[in-house]
Short mmCIF file of C-alpha atoms in Angstrom, two decimals:
data_model
loop_
_atom_site.label_atom_id
_atom_site.label_comp_id
_atom_site.label_asym_id
_atom_site.label_seq_id
_atom_site.Cartn_x
_atom_site.Cartn_y
_atom_site.Cartn_z
CA UNK R 1 9.91 -1.74 -61.35
CA UNK R 2 7.57 -3.66 -63.22
CA UNK R 3 4.89 -5.79 -61.68
CA UNK R 4 6.21 -8.88 -62.82
CA UNK R 5 10.03 -8.56 -61.04
CA UNK R 6 7.42 -6.44 -57.37
CA UNK R 7 5.48 -10.21 -57.77
CA UNK R 8 9.28 -12.61 -58.16
CA UNK R 9 10.56 -10.60 -55.25
CA UNK R 10 7.91 -11.73 -53.16
CA UNK R 11 7.33 -15.09 -54.32
CA UNK R 12 11.54 -15.05 -53.16
CA UNK R 13 11.14 -13.57 -49.77
CA UNK R 14 7.99 -15.13 -48.53
CA UNK R 15 9.67 -18.46 -49.01
CA UNK R 16 12.11 -17.40 -47.19
CA UNK R 17 10.24 -15.78 -45.31
CA UNK R 18 8.03 -19.44 -44.53
CA UNK R 19 11.72 -21.44 -44.39
CA UNK R 20 12.30 -19.47 -41.35
CA UNK R 21 9.58 -20.78 -39.27
CA UNK R 22 10.52 -23.97 -40.21
CA UNK R 23 13.42 -23.86 -39.06
CA UNK R 24 12.25 -22.13 -36.37
CA UNK R 25 9.53 -25.27 -35.72
CA UNK R 26 11.00 -27.73 -32.57
CA UNK R 27 12.66 -30.58 -34.41
CA UNK R 28 10.84 -33.80 -32.85
CA UNK R 29 7.66 -31.49 -34.63
CA UNK R 30 8.61 -31.10 -38.24
CA UNK R 31 6.36 -34.33 -38.87
CA UNK R 32 4.01 -34.94 -36.27
CA UNK R 33 0.55 -34.13 -37.38
CA UNK R 34 -1.63 -32.89 -35.29
CA UNK R 35 -4.26 -35.65 -34.60
CA UNK R 36 -7.75 -33.96 -34.47
CA UNK R 37 -11.29 -37.05 -33.69
CA UNK R 38 -11.53 -40.51 -34.96
CA UNK R 39 -7.72 -41.22 -36.15
CA UNK R 40 -8.18 -38.52 -38.51
CA UNK R 41 -5.23 -35.89 -38.64
CA UNK R 42 -4.03 -32.45 -40.37
CA UNK R 43 -1.05 -32.81 -42.17
CA UNK R 44 2.47 -31.82 -40.27
CA UNK R 45 4.78 -28.98 -41.52
CA UNK R 46 6.86 -30.96 -44.01
CA UNK R 47 4.03 -31.68 -45.62
CA UNK R 48 2.98 -28.06 -45.69
CA UNK R 49 6.42 -27.40 -46.54
CA UNK R 50 5.92 -30.60 -49.84
CA UNK R 51 2.63 -28.85 -51.18
CA UNK R 52 4.48 -25.23 -51.32
CA UNK R 53 7.55 -27.06 -54.27
CA UNK R 54 3.99 -28.97 -55.58
CA UNK R 55 2.56 -25.77 -56.53
CA UNK R 56 5.26 -23.50 -56.21
CA UNK R 57 6.68 -26.06 -60.10
CA UNK R 58 3.16 -26.64 -61.20
CA UNK R 59 2.33 -22.68 -61.30
CA UNK R 60 5.56 -22.39 -63.15
CA UNK R 61 4.65 -24.39 -65.19
CA UNK R 62 1.11 -23.28 -66.25
CA UNK R 63 3.07 -19.88 -66.60
CA UNK R 64 5.55 -21.60 -69.42
CA UNK R 65 2.09 -22.76 -71.52
CA UNK R 66 3.29 -26.13 -70.30
CA UNK R 67 1.27 -27.02 -67.52
CA UNK R 68 1.22 -30.59 -65.14
CA UNK R 69 0.93 -30.84 -61.73
CA UNK R 70 2.61 -32.67 -59.61
CA UNK R 71 2.43 -34.15 -55.79
CA UNK R 72 4.25 -32.84 -53.59
CA UNK R 73 7.11 -35.17 -52.40
CA UNK R 74 7.50 -36.52 -48.96
CA UNK R 75 10.54 -35.05 -47.24
CA UNK R 76 11.94 -36.87 -43.58
CA UNK R 77 13.78 -33.57 -42.79
CA UNK R 78 14.02 -29.77 -42.64
CA UNK R 79 17.08 -28.77 -45.01
CA UNK R 80 16.15 -30.64 -47.90
CA UNK R 81 13.19 -29.11 -47.82
CA UNK R 82 13.86 -26.27 -47.83
CA UNK R 83 16.53 -26.21 -50.41
CA UNK R 84 13.17 -27.15 -52.08
CA UNK R 85 11.38 -25.05 -51.57
CA UNK R 86 13.67 -21.87 -52.31
CA UNK R 87 13.94 -23.23 -55.40
CA UNK R 88 10.84 -23.63 -56.48
CA UNK R 89 9.90 -20.03 -55.20
CA UNK R 90 13.23 -18.95 -57.90
CA UNK R 91 12.05 -21.07 -60.28
CA UNK R 92 7.98 -19.74 -59.95
CA UNK R 93 9.73 -16.01 -59.40
CA UNK R 94 11.65 -16.72 -62.88
CA UNK R 95 8.49 -18.07 -64.98
CA UNK R 96 6.74 -14.08 -63.11
CA UNK R 97 9.34 -12.20 -64.51
CA UNK R 98 9.86 -13.23 -67.54
CA UNK R 99 6.03 -12.47 -68.49
CA UNK R 100 5.18 -9.94 -70.45
CA UNK R 101 2.75 -7.11 -69.41
CA UNK R 102 0.60 -8.59 -72.03
CA UNK R 103 0.60 -12.28 -70.09
CA UNK R 104 -0.72 -10.23 -67.32
CA UNK R 105 -4.48 -10.29 -68.88
CA UNK R 106 -4.08 -13.57 -70.57
CA UNK R 107 -6.23 -15.89 -68.88
CA UNK R 108 -4.12 -19.35 -67.57
CA UNK R 109 -6.43 -22.71 -67.33
CA UNK R 110 -6.78 -24.28 -64.43
CA UNK R 111 -8.60 -27.12 -62.81
CA UNK R 112 -11.90 -25.88 -64.15
CA UNK R 113 -11.34 -22.18 -63.47
CA UNK R 114 -10.30 -19.31 -65.53
CA UNK R 115 -8.02 -16.98 -63.81
CA UNK R 116 -6.12 -14.22 -65.31
CA UNK R 117 -2.55 -13.49 -65.34
CA UNK R 118 -2.17 -10.53 -62.55
CA UNK R 119 -3.86 -12.70 -60.44
CA UNK R 120 -2.41 -16.03 -61.69
CA UNK R 121 1.67 -14.13 -60.74
CA UNK R 122 -0.43 -14.59 -56.53
CA UNK R 123 -1.01 -17.59 -55.94
CA UNK R 124 2.10 -19.32 -55.53
CA UNK R 125 2.90 -16.25 -52.75
CA UNK R 126 -0.39 -16.09 -51.34
CA UNK R 127 -0.12 -20.23 -50.95
CA UNK R 128 3.23 -19.50 -48.93
CA UNK R 129 1.81 -17.02 -46.56
CA UNK R 130 -0.72 -18.81 -45.57
CA UNK R 131 0.56 -22.02 -44.51
CA UNK R 132 3.73 -19.87 -42.55
CA UNK R 133 0.48 -19.00 -40.73
CA UNK R 134 -0.31 -22.78 -40.62
CA UNK R 135 3.12 -23.67 -39.30
CA UNK R 136 3.12 -20.65 -37.22
CA UNK R 137 -0.36 -22.54 -35.33
CA UNK R 138 1.19 -25.61 -34.82
CA UNK R 139 4.19 -24.31 -32.88
CA UNK R 140 1.08 -22.28 -30.11
CA UNK R 141 -0.10 -26.30 -30.78
CA UNK R 142 2.60 -27.93 -28.75
CA UNK R 143 3.34 -24.73 -26.55
CA UNK R 144 5.78 -22.62 -28.76
CA UNK R 145 4.23 -19.13 -28.53
CA UNK R 146 6.95 -16.81 -29.09
CA UNK R 147 6.48 -15.64 -32.59
CA UNK R 148 9.43 -15.77 -34.78
CA UNK R 149 10.26 -12.73 -36.53
CA UNK R 150 11.95 -14.12 -40.51
CA UNK R 151 15.32 -11.56 -40.65
CA UNK R 152 13.31 -9.39 -44.11
CA UNK R 153 10.58 -8.43 -42.46
CA UNK R 154 12.62 -5.31 -41.08
#
């Protein structure tokens, strides 16, 4: 198996895992922004998903050689957000699958950084994994201490 295919497979899988964590979040907590102090709040679960959607599409555009950053969409409900998440992860995975081995050695320019392709292809995965942990933490903050293991982790 080529590394591109392996990373693409895991990019889709972490999106499915993140979607599972969102589905196991209490519906009334999907837009909850945890207050921190002096009126400052954190981002909601749906805000985190929106960021992942934007990042996945942005990274896919960079890999296609047509870089543009996307503004995160605004979601009020889980299912449209999760559909967008899975579609964006698939778009990113397809971009990764289309890369040649030489593309993995190429450097990609991203926000004043030059990132080798073999590292760049992992960035979407890492971002979604990071936000999956944040969703889990939000769940614990409202009292849900069960770890909702995604079916694709078994």
